[in-house]
PDB file of C-alpha atoms and ligand atoms in Angstrom:
ATOM      1  CA  UNK A  10     184.541  -6.930 212.059  1.00  0.00           C
ATOM      2  CA  UNK A  11     183.339  -4.030 214.099  1.00  0.00           C
ATOM      3  CA  UNK A  12     180.303  -2.011 215.019  1.00  0.00           C
ATOM      4  CA  UNK A  13     180.084   1.589 213.831  1.00  0.00           C
ATOM      5  CA  UNK A  14     178.578   4.244 216.075  1.00  0.00           C
ATOM      6  CA  UNK A  15     177.602   7.519 214.417  1.00  0.00           C
ATOM      7  CA  UNK A  16     176.675   9.806 217.288  1.00  0.00           C
ATOM      8  CA  UNK A  17     174.979  13.217 216.785  1.00  0.00           C
ATOM      9  CA  UNK A  18     177.046  13.896 213.680  1.00  0.00           C
ATOM     10  CA  UNK A  19     176.654  17.141 211.742  1.00  0.00           C
ATOM     11  CA  UNK A  20     178.473  18.731 208.832  1.00  0.00           C
ATOM     12  CA  UNK A  21     178.558  22.431 208.168  1.00  0.00           C
ATOM     13  CA  UNK A  22     180.444  23.260 204.970  1.00  0.00           C
ATOM     14  CA  UNK A  23     182.323  26.507 204.503  1.00  0.00           C
ATOM     15  CA  UNK A  24     179.782  28.852 203.016  1.00  0.00           C
ATOM     16  CA  UNK A  25     177.067  27.745 205.436  1.00  0.00           C
ATOM     17  CA  UNK A  26     175.507  24.624 203.876  1.00  0.00           C
ATOM     18  CA  UNK A  27     174.404  22.272 206.686  1.00  0.00           C
ATOM     19  CA  UNK A  28     174.722  19.022 204.742  1.00  0.00           C
ATOM     20  CA  UNK A  29     174.157  16.663 207.710  1.00  0.00           C
ATOM     21  CA  UNK A  30     172.283  17.509 210.935  1.00  0.00           C
ATOM     22  CA  UNK A  31     172.468  15.544 214.191  1.00  0.00           C
ATOM     23  CA  UNK A  32     172.546  12.053 212.660  1.00  0.00           C
ATOM     24  CA  UNK A  33     172.585   9.006 214.988  1.00  0.00           C
ATOM     25  CA  UNK A  34     173.135   5.521 213.528  1.00  0.00           C
ATOM     26  CA  UNK A  35     174.300   2.464 215.467  1.00  0.00           C
ATOM     27  CA  UNK A  36     175.504  -0.177 213.031  1.00  0.00           C
ATOM     28  CA  UNK A  37     175.846  -3.641 214.551  1.00  0.00           C
ATOM     29  CA  UNK A  38     178.743  -5.972 213.951  1.00  0.00           C
ATOM     30  CA  UNK A  39     178.228  -7.615 210.545  1.00  0.00           C
ATOM     31  CA  UNK A  40     175.190  -5.530 209.668  1.00  0.00           C
ATOM     32  CA  UNK A  41     174.521  -4.139 206.151  1.00  0.00           C
ATOM     33  CA  UNK A  42     173.161  -0.601 206.387  1.00  0.00           C
ATOM     34  CA  UNK A  43     172.056   1.330 203.302  1.00  0.00           C
ATOM     35  CA  UNK A  44     171.866   5.121 203.284  1.00  0.00           C
ATOM     36  CA  UNK A  45     169.234   6.119 200.765  1.00  0.00           C
ATOM     37  CA  UNK A  46     167.669   9.398 199.647  1.00  0.00           C
ATOM     38  CA  UNK A  47     167.590  11.857 196.759  1.00  0.00           C
ATOM     39  CA  UNK A  48     170.605  13.697 195.385  1.00  0.00           C
ATOM     40  CA  UNK A  49     171.807  16.370 197.802  1.00  0.00           C
ATOM     41  CA  UNK A  50     170.327  14.820 200.985  1.00  0.00           C
ATOM     42  CA  UNK A  51     173.751  14.338 202.553  1.00  0.00           C
ATOM     43  CA  UNK A  52     174.536  10.654 201.877  1.00  0.00           C
ATOM     44  CA  UNK A  53     178.029  11.147 200.455  1.00  0.00           C
ATOM     45  CA  UNK A  54     178.922  13.712 203.081  1.00  0.00           C
ATOM     46  CA  UNK A  55     177.973  11.290 205.879  1.00  0.00           C
ATOM     47  CA  UNK A  56     179.840   8.385 204.275  1.00  0.00           C
ATOM     48  CA  UNK A  57     182.887  10.568 203.663  1.00  0.00           C
ATOM     49  CA  UNK A  58     182.908  11.640 207.314  1.00  0.00           C
ATOM     50  CA  UNK A  59     182.907   7.973 208.394  1.00  0.00           C
ATOM     51  CA  UNK A  60     185.715   7.325 205.901  1.00  0.00           C
ATOM     52  CA  UNK A  61     187.762  10.262 207.172  1.00  0.00           C
ATOM     53  CA  UNK A  62     187.665  12.005 203.779  1.00  0.00           C
ATOM     54  CA  UNK A  63     185.673  14.905 205.213  1.00  0.00           C
ATOM     55  CA  UNK A  64     186.066  16.549 208.614  1.00  0.00           C
ATOM     56  CA  UNK A  65     183.277  16.137 211.201  1.00  0.00           C
ATOM     57  CA  UNK A  66     181.802  19.471 212.353  1.00  0.00           C
ATOM     58  CA  UNK A  67     179.937  18.064 215.372  1.00  0.00           C
ATOM     59  CA  UNK A  68     179.519  14.662 216.998  1.00  0.00           C
ATOM     60  CA  UNK A  69     181.635  11.510 217.012  1.00  0.00           C
ATOM     61  CA  UNK A  70     182.172   8.443 214.858  1.00  0.00           C
ATOM     62  CA  UNK A  71     183.363   5.241 216.517  1.00  0.00           C
ATOM     63  CA  UNK A  72     184.570   2.154 214.666  1.00  0.00           C
ATOM     64  CA  UNK A  73     184.786  -0.699 217.161  1.00  0.00           C
ATOM     65  CA  UNK A  74     185.791   0.890 220.447  1.00  0.00           C
ATOM     66  CA  UNK A  75     187.840   3.670 218.858  1.00  0.00           C
ATOM     67  CA  UNK A  76     186.693   7.243 218.267  1.00  0.00           C
ATOM     68  CA  UNK A  77     188.002   7.926 214.761  1.00  0.00           C
ATOM     69  CA  UNK A  78     187.259  11.650 214.352  1.00  0.00           C
ATOM     70  CA  UNK A  79     190.948  12.469 214.284  1.00  0.00           C
ATOM     71  CA  UNK A  80     192.243   9.188 212.857  1.00  0.00           C
ATOM     72  CA  UNK A  81     193.649   9.350 209.333  1.00  0.00           C
ATOM     73  CA  UNK A  82     191.680   7.455 206.625  1.00  0.00           C
ATOM     74  CA  UNK A  83     194.485   4.910 206.227  1.00  0.00           C
ATOM     75  CA  UNK A  84     194.381   4.064 209.940  1.00  0.00           C
ATOM     76  CA  UNK A  85     190.613   3.536 210.217  1.00  0.00           C
ATOM     77  CA  UNK A  86     190.604  -0.121 209.208  1.00  0.00           C
ATOM     78  CA  UNK A  87     187.921   0.427 206.568  1.00  0.00           C
ATOM     79  CA  UNK A  88     187.892  -0.217 202.821  1.00  0.00           C
ATOM     80  CA  UNK A  89     185.938   1.914 200.393  1.00  0.00           C
ATOM     81  CA  UNK A  90     184.407   0.926 197.037  1.00  0.00           C
ATOM     82  CA  UNK A  91     183.607   3.745 194.599  1.00  0.00           C
ATOM     83  CA  UNK A  92     181.461   3.997 191.476  1.00  0.00           C
ATOM     84  CA  UNK A  93     184.416   4.931 189.288  1.00  0.00           C
ATOM     85  CA  UNK A  94     186.330   1.854 190.560  1.00  0.00           C
ATOM     86  CA  UNK A  95     189.476   3.955 191.150  1.00  0.00           C
ATOM     87  CA  UNK A  96     191.661   1.235 189.625  1.00  0.00           C
ATOM     88  CA  UNK A  97     195.237   1.977 188.552  1.00  0.00           C
ATOM     89  CA  UNK A  98     195.227   1.744 184.725  1.00  0.00           C
ATOM     90  CA  UNK A  99     198.912   0.814 184.394  1.00  0.00           C
ATOM     91  CA  UNK A 100     198.669  -2.079 186.875  1.00  0.00           C
ATOM     92  CA  UNK A 101     197.314  -5.576 186.302  1.00  0.00           C
ATOM     93  CA  UNK A 102     194.312  -6.914 188.199  1.00  0.00           C
ATOM     94  CA  UNK A 103     196.688  -8.785 190.520  1.00  0.00           C
ATOM     95  CA  UNK A 104     198.755  -5.634 191.179  1.00  0.00           C
ATOM     96  CA  UNK A 105     195.641  -3.534 191.716  1.00  0.00           C
ATOM     97  CA  UNK A 106     194.353  -5.972 194.327  1.00  0.00           C
ATOM     98  CA  UNK A 107     197.734  -6.282 196.050  1.00  0.00           C
ATOM     99  CA  UNK A 108     198.554  -2.578 196.102  1.00  0.00           C
ATOM    100  CA  UNK A 109     196.878  -1.617 199.380  1.00  0.00           C
ATOM    101  CA  UNK A 110     198.520  -4.534 201.178  1.00  0.00           C
ATOM    102  CA  UNK A 111     201.991  -3.747 199.834  1.00  0.00           C
ATOM    103  CA  UNK A 112     201.661  -0.259 201.260  1.00  0.00           C
ATOM    104  CA  UNK A 113     200.913  -1.819 204.621  1.00  0.00           C
ATOM    105  CA  UNK A 114     204.030  -3.995 204.495  1.00  0.00           C
ATOM    106  CA  UNK A 115     202.099  -7.265 204.509  1.00  0.00           C
ATOM    107  CA  UNK A 116     204.449 -10.255 203.834  1.00  0.00           C
ATOM    108  CA  UNK A 117     204.592 -11.301 200.166  1.00  0.00           C
ATOM    109  CA  UNK A 118     203.254 -14.836 200.701  1.00  0.00           C
ATOM    110  CA  UNK A 119     200.304 -13.461 202.679  1.00  0.00           C
ATOM    111  CA  UNK A 120     199.530 -10.947 199.904  1.00  0.00           C
ATOM    112  CA  UNK A 121     199.599 -13.704 197.284  1.00  0.00           C
ATOM    113  CA  UNK A 122     197.317 -15.924 199.354  1.00  0.00           C
ATOM    114  CA  UNK A 123     194.783 -13.169 199.952  1.00  0.00           C
ATOM    115  CA  UNK A 124     194.730 -12.071 196.307  1.00  0.00           C
ATOM    116  CA  UNK A 125     194.279 -15.690 195.209  1.00  0.00           C
ATOM    117  CA  UNK A 126     191.401 -16.191 197.638  1.00  0.00           C
ATOM    118  CA  UNK A 127     189.652 -12.956 196.586  1.00  0.00           C
ATOM    119  CA  UNK A 128     190.129 -13.794 192.893  1.00  0.00           C
ATOM    120  CA  UNK A 129     188.525 -17.179 193.480  1.00  0.00           C
ATOM    121  CA  UNK A 130     185.546 -15.694 195.344  1.00  0.00           C
ATOM    122  CA  UNK A 131     185.025 -13.057 192.654  1.00  0.00           C
ATOM    123  CA  UNK A 132     185.708 -15.392 189.714  1.00  0.00           C
ATOM    124  CA  UNK A 133     188.556 -13.174 188.568  1.00  0.00           C
ATOM    125  CA  UNK A 134     191.192 -15.895 188.280  1.00  0.00           C
ATOM    126  CA  UNK A 135     191.323 -15.805 184.446  1.00  0.00           C
ATOM    127  CA  UNK A 136     191.899 -12.040 184.452  1.00  0.00           C
ATOM    128  CA  UNK A 137     194.637 -11.594 187.054  1.00  0.00           C
ATOM    129  CA  UNK A 138     197.286 -10.558 184.524  1.00  0.00           C
ATOM    130  CA  UNK A 139     195.071  -8.208 182.526  1.00  0.00           C
ATOM    131  CA  UNK A 140     194.966  -4.441 182.851  1.00  0.00           C
ATOM    132  CA  UNK A 141     191.683  -2.699 183.716  1.00  0.00           C
ATOM    133  CA  UNK A 142     191.130  -1.445 180.145  1.00  0.00           C
ATOM    134  CA  UNK A 143     190.842  -5.061 178.987  1.00  0.00           C
ATOM    135  CA  UNK A 144     187.986  -5.785 181.410  1.00  0.00           C
ATOM    136  CA  UNK A 145     184.234  -5.258 181.241  1.00  0.00           C
ATOM    137  CA  UNK A 146     182.512  -2.842 183.626  1.00  0.00           C
ATOM    138  CA  UNK A 147     181.313  -5.688 185.821  1.00  0.00           C
ATOM    139  CA  UNK A 148     184.792  -7.204 185.975  1.00  0.00           C
ATOM    140  CA  UNK A 149     186.282  -3.836 186.935  1.00  0.00           C
ATOM    141  CA  UNK A 150     183.741  -3.471 189.709  1.00  0.00           C
ATOM    142  CA  UNK A 151     184.720  -6.948 190.942  1.00  0.00           C
ATOM    143  CA  UNK A 152     188.385  -5.913 191.013  1.00  0.00           C
ATOM    144  CA  UNK A 153     187.398  -2.876 193.090  1.00  0.00           C
ATOM    145  CA  UNK A 154     185.603  -5.271 195.466  1.00  0.00           C
ATOM    146  CA  UNK A 155     188.651  -7.536 195.471  1.00  0.00           C
ATOM    147  CA  UNK A 156     190.861  -4.671 196.493  1.00  0.00           C
ATOM    148  CA  UNK A 157     188.595  -4.026 199.462  1.00  0.00           C
ATOM    149  CA  UNK A 158     188.282  -7.696 200.444  1.00  0.00           C
ATOM    150  CA  UNK A 159     192.008  -8.466 200.528  1.00  0.00           C
ATOM    151  CA  UNK A 160     192.494  -5.846 203.213  1.00  0.00           C
ATOM    152  CA  UNK A 161     190.187  -7.790 205.587  1.00  0.00           C
ATOM    153  CA  UNK A 162     188.909  -4.482 206.955  1.00  0.00           C
ATOM    154  CA  UNK A 163     186.634  -3.969 209.964  1.00  0.00           C
ATOM    155  CA  UNK A 164     184.070  -2.356 207.635  1.00  0.00           C
ATOM    156  CA  UNK A 165     183.241  -1.743 203.978  1.00  0.00           C
ATOM    157  CA  UNK A 166     182.010   1.659 202.817  1.00  0.00           C
ATOM    158  CA  UNK A 167     180.294   1.714 199.426  1.00  0.00           C
ATOM    159  CA  UNK A 168     179.649   4.975 197.534  1.00  0.00           C
ATOM    160  CA  UNK A 169     177.110   4.241 194.759  1.00  0.00           C
ATOM    161  CA  UNK A 170     179.365   1.420 193.525  1.00  0.00           C
ATOM    162  CA  UNK A 171     176.982   0.163 190.827  1.00  0.00           C
ATOM    163  CA  UNK A 172     175.758   3.407 189.309  1.00  0.00           C
ATOM    164  CA  UNK A 173     178.091   3.225 186.284  1.00  0.00           C
ATOM    165  CA  UNK A 174     176.881  -0.234 185.269  1.00  0.00           C
ATOM    166  CA  UNK A 175     174.018  -1.030 182.931  1.00  0.00           C
ATOM    167  CA  UNK A 176     170.716  -2.113 184.470  1.00  0.00           C
ATOM    168  CA  UNK A 177     171.159  -5.847 183.982  1.00  0.00           C
ATOM    169  CA  UNK A 178     174.656  -5.899 185.414  1.00  0.00           C
ATOM    170  CA  UNK A 179     173.553  -3.738 188.316  1.00  0.00           C
ATOM    171  CA  UNK A 180     171.023  -6.371 189.341  1.00  0.00           C
ATOM    172  CA  UNK A 181     173.491  -9.242 189.155  1.00  0.00           C
ATOM    173  CA  UNK A 182     176.272  -7.296 190.903  1.00  0.00           C
ATOM    174  CA  UNK A 183     174.063  -6.312 193.798  1.00  0.00           C
ATOM    175  CA  UNK A 184     173.281  -9.993 194.327  1.00  0.00           C
ATOM    176  CA  UNK A 185     177.001 -10.730 194.314  1.00  0.00           C
ATOM    177  CA  UNK A 186     177.820  -7.954 196.754  1.00  0.00           C
ATOM    178  CA  UNK A 187     175.189  -9.178 199.189  1.00  0.00           C
ATOM    179  CA  UNK A 188     176.322 -12.797 198.949  1.00  0.00           C
ATOM    180  CA  UNK A 189     179.917 -11.815 199.494  1.00  0.00           C
ATOM    181  CA  UNK A 190     179.088  -9.590 202.458  1.00  0.00           C
ATOM    182  CA  UNK A 191     177.058 -12.379 204.098  1.00  0.00           C
ATOM    183  CA  UNK A 192     179.896 -14.795 203.568  1.00  0.00           C
ATOM    184  CA  UNK A 193     182.547 -12.450 204.977  1.00  0.00           C
ATOM    185  CA  UNK A 194     180.295 -10.955 207.661  1.00  0.00           C
ATOM    186  CA  UNK A 195     181.890  -7.524 207.246  1.00  0.00           C
ATOM    187  CA  UNK A 196     179.978  -4.555 208.667  1.00  0.00           C
ATOM    188  CA  UNK A 197     178.887  -2.428 205.693  1.00  0.00           C
ATOM    189  CA  UNK A 198     177.619   1.068 205.044  1.00  0.00           C
ATOM    190  CA  UNK A 199     176.305   1.512 201.496  1.00  0.00           C
ATOM    191  CA  UNK A 200     175.137   4.711 199.797  1.00  0.00           C
ATOM    192  CA  UNK A 201     172.648   4.732 196.920  1.00  0.00           C
ATOM    193  CA  UNK A 202     169.855   6.893 195.525  1.00  0.00           C
ATOM    194  CA  UNK A 203     168.198   3.748 194.091  1.00  0.00           C
ATOM    195  CA  UNK A 204     165.328   2.500 196.281  1.00  0.00           C
ATOM    196  CA  UNK A 205     165.225  -0.947 194.737  1.00  0.00           C
ATOM    197  CA  UNK A 206     168.935  -1.401 195.297  1.00  0.00           C
ATOM    198  CA  UNK A 207     168.511  -0.212 198.875  1.00  0.00           C
ATOM    199  CA  UNK A 208     165.653  -2.649 199.555  1.00  0.00           C
ATOM    200  CA  UNK A 209     167.494  -5.618 198.104  1.00  0.00           C
ATOM    201  CA  UNK A 210     170.737  -5.040 199.958  1.00  0.00           C
ATOM    202  CA  UNK A 211     169.850  -3.646 203.350  1.00  0.00           C
ATOM    203  CA  UNK A 212     169.478  -5.322 206.714  1.00  0.00           C
ATOM    204  CA  UNK A 213     168.328  -1.846 207.741  1.00  0.00           C
ATOM    205  CA  UNK A 214     167.765   1.294 205.696  1.00  0.00           C
ATOM    206  CA  UNK A 215     168.427   4.845 206.730  1.00  0.00           C
ATOM    207  CA  UNK A 216     166.352   7.308 204.703  1.00  0.00           C
ATOM    208  CA  UNK A 217     167.959  10.758 204.685  1.00  0.00           C
ATOM    209  CA  UNK A 218     166.179  13.958 203.778  1.00  0.00           C
ATOM    210  CA  UNK A 219     167.739  17.401 204.006  1.00  0.00           C
ATOM    211  CA  UNK A 220     170.632  16.050 206.049  1.00  0.00           C
ATOM    212  CA  UNK A 221     168.397  14.437 208.706  1.00  0.00           C
ATOM    213  CA  UNK A 222     167.189  10.918 209.292  1.00  0.00           C
ATOM    214  CA  UNK A 223     163.626  10.613 208.032  1.00  0.00           C
ATOM    215  CA  UNK A 224     163.199   6.885 208.662  1.00  0.00           C
ATOM    216  CA  UNK A 225     165.309   4.003 209.882  1.00  0.00           C
ATOM    217  CA  UNK A 226     164.293   0.347 209.800  1.00  0.00           C
ATOM    218  CA  UNK A 227     164.230  -2.902 207.849  1.00  0.00           C
ATOM    219  CA  UNK A 228     163.160  -2.663 204.187  1.00  0.00           C
ATOM    220  CA  UNK A 229     159.788  -4.099 205.218  1.00  0.00           C
ATOM    221  CA  UNK A 230     159.307  -1.471 207.932  1.00  0.00           C
ATOM    222  CA  UNK A 231     160.305   1.396 205.648  1.00  0.00           C
ATOM    223  CA  UNK A 232     158.605   0.510 202.367  1.00  0.00           C
ATOM    224  CA  UNK A 233     155.657  -1.712 203.250  1.00  0.00           C
ATOM    225  CA  UNK A 234     153.936   0.129 206.023  1.00  0.00           C
ATOM    226  CA  UNK A 235     150.149  -0.216 205.915  1.00  0.00           C
TER     227      UNK A 235
HETATM  228  P1  ADP B 312     174.187  13.301 198.299  1.00  0.00           P
HETATM  229  O1  ADP B 312     175.367  12.404 198.437  1.00  0.00           O
HETATM  230  O2  ADP B 312     172.992  12.778 199.027  1.00  0.00           O
HETATM  231  O3  ADP B 312     173.884  13.634 196.875  1.00  0.00           O
HETATM  232  P2  ADP B 312     175.925  15.336 199.347  1.00  0.00           P
HETATM  233  O4  ADP B 312     176.421  14.822 200.653  1.00  0.00           O
HETATM  234  O5  ADP B 312     176.836  15.215 198.171  1.00  0.00           O
HETATM  235  O6  ADP B 312     174.522  14.671 199.035  1.00  0.00           O
HETATM  236  O7  ADP B 312     175.524  16.845 199.512  1.00  0.00           O
HETATM  237  C1  ADP B 312     174.708  17.332 200.578  1.00  0.00           C
HETATM  238  C2  ADP B 312     174.634  18.850 200.506  1.00  0.00           C
HETATM  239  O8  ADP B 312     175.901  19.409 200.787  1.00  0.00           O
HETATM  240  C3  ADP B 312     174.245  19.386 199.134  1.00  0.00           C
HETATM  241  O9  ADP B 312     173.477  20.546 199.358  1.00  0.00           O
HETATM  242  C4  ADP B 312     175.574  19.729 198.490  1.00  0.00           C
HETATM  243  O10 ADP B 312     175.443  20.742 197.535  1.00  0.00           O
HETATM  244  C5  ADP B 312     176.367  20.191 199.698  1.00  0.00           C
HETATM  245  N1  ADP B 312     177.811  19.935 199.549  1.00  0.00           N
HETATM  246  C6  ADP B 312     178.416  18.738 199.280  1.00  0.00           C
HETATM  247  N2  ADP B 312     179.744  18.860 199.240  1.00  0.00           N
HETATM  248  C7  ADP B 312     180.000  20.183 199.502  1.00  0.00           C
HETATM  249  C8  ADP B 312     181.198  20.933 199.615  1.00  0.00           C
HETATM  250  N3  ADP B 312     182.394  20.377 199.454  1.00  0.00           N
HETATM  251  N4  ADP B 312     181.065  22.252 199.898  1.00  0.00           N
HETATM  252  C9  ADP B 312     179.854  22.831 200.077  1.00  0.00           C
HETATM  253  N5  ADP B 312     178.696  22.160 199.981  1.00  0.00           N
HETATM  254  C10 ADP B 312     178.767  20.858 199.700  1.00  0.00           C
HETATM  255  P1  ADP B 313     177.921  12.988 194.666  1.00  0.00           P
HETATM  256  O1  ADP B 313     176.496  13.411 194.899  1.00  0.00           O
HETATM  257  O2  ADP B 313     178.053  11.612 194.117  1.00  0.00           O
HETATM  258  O3  ADP B 313     178.816  13.301 195.830  1.00  0.00           O
HETATM  259  P2  ADP B 313     178.424  15.461 193.310  1.00  0.00           P
HETATM  260  O4  ADP B 313     178.580  15.730 191.858  1.00  0.00           O
HETATM  261  O5  ADP B 313     177.277  15.984 194.077  1.00  0.00           O
HETATM  262  O6  ADP B 313     178.481  13.879 193.457  1.00  0.00           O
HETATM  263  O7  ADP B 313     179.753  15.949 194.058  1.00  0.00           O
HETATM  264  C1  ADP B 313     181.023  15.738 193.526  1.00  0.00           C
HETATM  265  C2  ADP B 313     182.047  16.446 194.407  1.00  0.00           C
HETATM  266  O8  ADP B 313     181.755  17.847 194.521  1.00  0.00           O
HETATM  267  C3  ADP B 313     182.065  15.917 195.838  1.00  0.00           C
HETATM  268  O9  ADP B 313     183.391  15.830 196.304  1.00  0.00           O
HETATM  269  C4  ADP B 313     181.280  16.934 196.647  1.00  0.00           C
HETATM  270  O10 ADP B 313     181.732  17.004 197.984  1.00  0.00           O
HETATM  271  C5  ADP B 313     181.558  18.225 195.891  1.00  0.00           C
HETATM  272  N1  ADP B 313     180.402  19.155 195.973  1.00  0.00           N
HETATM  273  C6  ADP B 313     179.088  18.828 195.826  1.00  0.00           C
HETATM  274  N2  ADP B 313     178.303  19.912 195.976  1.00  0.00           N
HETATM  275  C7  ADP B 313     179.142  20.962 196.218  1.00  0.00           C
HETATM  276  C8  ADP B 313     178.952  22.338 196.467  1.00  0.00           C
HETATM  277  N3  ADP B 313     177.734  22.887 196.543  1.00  0.00           N
HETATM  278  N4  ADP B 313     180.034  23.120 196.644  1.00  0.00           N
HETATM  279  C9  ADP B 313     181.259  22.588 196.606  1.00  0.00           C
HETATM  280  N5  ADP B 313     181.512  21.272 196.373  1.00  0.00           N
HETATM  281  C10 ADP B 313     180.471  20.468 196.199  1.00  0.00           C
END
């Protein structure tokens, strides 16, 4: 677990688009923060800067006590969950979940134990030897979660992870994500354009507009002001 400190962060893309302007967010250890706002407001850009997938034009990002601006994505101790799952089609569920650990030279017995524990939490035990194409959308999204969980990262970053699911599944999966995050206590930064999703998941919401913070607070503070 770790806090995340986003300090005066801006992003200027080549061509002159200022996608993010002077954003400050202090995420506490174990907190679930949701970045919400309409398409084009800078959510993905901010998340991708925290993930190390996009360079930071100005400002600093700290994870724990480390400034990560120049740290490679693989060395940031974060795990990311995407909307398109990013599963390997030729690998089984078990292999997909183990893959990131194998790359990090984790001992085999430890990998097996972590995959087994994640599969139990996510109710994926019956599907461990299947390939992604033989799974439903919800099951695939659970495998993507499993792949993040087994890493035991300092933080989870979620990029619209539920937007490819149908409405009913979206509601049940967001409940599962929240339960899992509470149980693991992993600091989380979650991007969505869906206000209802944001309200249900967030300890605190950050509303972005035109690359700047418009509001920051608990769902009650942001959406139920008199
Ligand atoms: P959101 O995730 O909220 O939809 P984005 O972070 O994707 O917003 O985009 C914010 C702004 O930055 C938009 O105006 C978008 O067109 C622009 N943008 C995003 N990626 C790039 C890029 N690689 N190059 C130039 N402009 C970009
Ligand atoms: P999202 O809003 O989920 O990021 P988009 O379709 O806006 O999805 O963006 C998909 C990809 O295209 C991203 O990698 C983003 O950085 C890039 N992109 C978005 N807008 C622009 C832009 N104006 N110029 C160049 N690349 C862009």
